[in-house]
mmCIF file of C-alpha atoms in Angstrom:
data_model
loop_
_atom_site.group_PDB
_atom_site.id
_atom_site.type_symbol
_atom_site.label_atom_id
_atom_site.label_comp_id
_atom_site.label_asym_id
_atom_site.label_seq_id
_atom_site.Cartn_x
_atom_site.Cartn_y
_atom_site.Cartn_z
ATOM 1 C CA MET A 1 28.410 -33.582 -134.341
ATOM 2 C CA THR A 2 27.558 -37.219 -132.838
ATOM 3 C CA GLY A 3 29.228 -36.175 -130.129
ATOM 4 C CA ALA A 4 26.995 -33.132 -129.270
ATOM 5 C CA ILE A 5 24.014 -35.432 -129.433
ATOM 6 C CA GLU A 6 25.384 -37.976 -127.444
ATOM 7 C CA GLU A 7 25.674 -35.446 -125.056
ATOM 8 C CA ALA A 8 22.616 -33.912 -125.125
ATOM 9 C CA VAL A 9 21.014 -37.381 -124.418
ATOM 10 C CA LYS A 10 23.071 -38.174 -121.488
ATOM 11 C CA HIS A 11 21.922 -34.645 -120.164
ATOM 12 C CA CYS A 12 18.053 -35.080 -120.994
ATOM 13 C CA THR A 13 18.761 -38.655 -119.368
ATOM 14 C CA GLN A 14 20.060 -37.102 -115.609
ATOM 15 C CA ARG A 15 17.752 -34.082 -115.924
ATOM 16 C CA GLU A 16 14.341 -33.835 -114.506
ATOM 17 C CA GLN A 17 11.199 -31.787 -114.837
ATOM 18 C CA PHE A 18 7.925 -32.322 -113.252
ATOM 19 C CA GLY A 19 8.937 -35.740 -111.842
ATOM 20 C CA ARG A 20 10.774 -36.932 -114.615
ATOM 21 C CA SER A 21 13.433 -37.464 -116.794
ATOM 22 C CA LEU A 22 13.343 -34.554 -119.774
ATOM 23 C CA ILE A 23 14.287 -37.606 -122.530
ATOM 24 C CA LYS A 24 10.680 -38.904 -120.762
ATOM 25 C CA HIS A 25 8.991 -36.040 -122.506
ATOM 26 C CA GLY A 26 7.325 -36.164 -126.027
ATOM 27 C CA PRO A 27 9.243 -33.080 -127.375
ATOM 28 C CA VAL A 28 11.888 -34.142 -126.295
ATOM 29 C CA ALA A 29 12.228 -37.315 -127.071
ATOM 30 C CA THR A 30 11.173 -36.515 -130.787
ATOM 31 C CA LEU A 31 14.044 -33.358 -131.512
ATOM 32 C CA LEU A 32 16.310 -35.822 -129.831
ATOM 33 C CA ALA A 33 15.709 -38.234 -132.681
ATOM 34 C CA ASP A 34 14.488 -36.047 -135.620
ATOM 35 C CA SER A 35 18.239 -34.657 -135.170
ATOM 36 C CA TRP A 36 20.309 -38.293 -134.929
ATOM 37 C CA SER A 37 18.144 -38.690 -137.750
ATOM 38 C CA ASP A 38 19.128 -35.619 -139.635
ATOM 39 C CA LEU A 39 23.107 -36.289 -138.679
ATOM 40 C CA GLU A 40 22.994 -39.212 -140.083
ATOM 41 C CA SER A 41 20.987 -38.477 -143.725
ATOM 42 C CA SER A 42 23.751 -35.623 -143.840
ATOM 43 C CA ARG A 43 26.226 -38.096 -142.758
ATOM 44 C CA PHE A 44 25.563 -40.628 -145.657
ATOM 45 C CA LEU A 45 24.986 -37.338 -148.334
ATOM 46 C CA THR A 46 29.040 -36.542 -147.421
ATOM 47 C CA TYR A 47 29.432 -40.133 -148.128
ATOM 48 C CA GLN A 48 28.415 -40.213 -151.221
ATOM 49 C CA THR A 49 29.829 -37.115 -152.334
ATOM 50 C CA ALA A 50 32.889 -38.770 -151.062
ATOM 51 C CA SER A 51 32.012 -41.383 -153.312
ATOM 52 C CA LEU A 52 31.248 -39.834 -156.499
ATOM 53 C CA ALA A 53 34.031 -37.302 -156.069
ATOM 54 C CA ILE A 54 36.740 -40.671 -156.281
ATOM 55 C CA ASP A 55 34.873 -42.010 -159.231
ATOM 56 C CA ASP A 56 34.294 -38.635 -161.387
ATOM 57 C CA PRO A 57 34.315 -35.741 -159.669
ATOM 58 C CA ALA A 58 32.678 -34.282 -162.528
ATOM 59 C CA LYS A 59 29.766 -36.079 -161.054
ATOM 60 C CA ILE A 60 29.513 -34.316 -158.461
ATOM 61 C CA LEU A 61 28.142 -30.848 -160.146
ATOM 62 C CA ILE A 62 25.653 -32.770 -162.619
ATOM 63 C CA ASN A 63 23.628 -35.287 -159.371
ATOM 64 C CA PRO A 64 20.521 -32.855 -158.341
ATOM 65 C CA LEU A 65 20.368 -35.177 -155.433
ATOM 66 C CA LEU A 66 24.130 -33.322 -154.008
ATOM 67 C CA GLN A 67 22.892 -29.576 -155.600
ATOM 68 C CA ASN A 68 21.944 -29.233 -151.289
ATOM 69 C CA LEU A 69 24.645 -29.684 -150.311
ATOM 70 C CA PRO A 70 25.205 -25.982 -148.820
ATOM 71 C CA GLN A 71 22.038 -26.379 -147.547
ATOM 72 C CA GLN A 72 22.929 -29.143 -145.745
ATOM 73 C CA LYS A 73 26.396 -27.858 -144.380
ATOM 74 C CA LEU A 74 23.734 -24.975 -142.691
ATOM 75 C CA HIS A 75 21.187 -28.078 -140.939
ATOM 76 C CA VAL A 76 23.970 -30.098 -139.787
ATOM 77 C CA GLY A 77 25.938 -26.430 -137.860
ATOM 78 C CA SER A 78 21.546 -25.609 -136.726
ATOM 79 C CA LEU A 79 21.847 -29.436 -135.350
ATOM 80 C CA THR A 80 25.280 -28.486 -133.661
ATOM 81 C CA ASP A 81 23.609 -25.197 -131.907
ATOM 82 C CA VAL A 82 20.418 -27.455 -130.972
ATOM 83 C CA CYS A 83 22.077 -30.243 -128.841
ATOM 84 C CA ARG A 84 24.310 -27.969 -127.220
ATOM 85 C CA GLN A 85 21.299 -25.839 -125.907
ATOM 86 C CA TRP A 86 20.233 -29.256 -125.027
ATOM 87 C CA ALA A 87 23.553 -30.272 -122.929
ATOM 88 C CA ASP A 88 24.340 -26.979 -121.386
ATOM 89 C CA GLY A 89 20.666 -26.811 -120.425
ATOM 90 C CA ASP A 90 20.462 -23.344 -121.866
#
């Protein structure tokens, strides 16, 4: 996923539209920044889950913060699609 964001940033930095690079268009930069932020929060949640599983696997079942883990997995998948589209120029 990190690679997808990095490729999207690389593409948007190199590609120009309306006389300036895509990355300098506000909505594009915002989308990429939001994607990076979402990735980092998903990564933190994954590390937190793994840490709890090492200490006591039953904690995963009762921790309210981890109840949304399946939705987080779907969200990261959609982030990958968005970044791939930006990187490919689709």
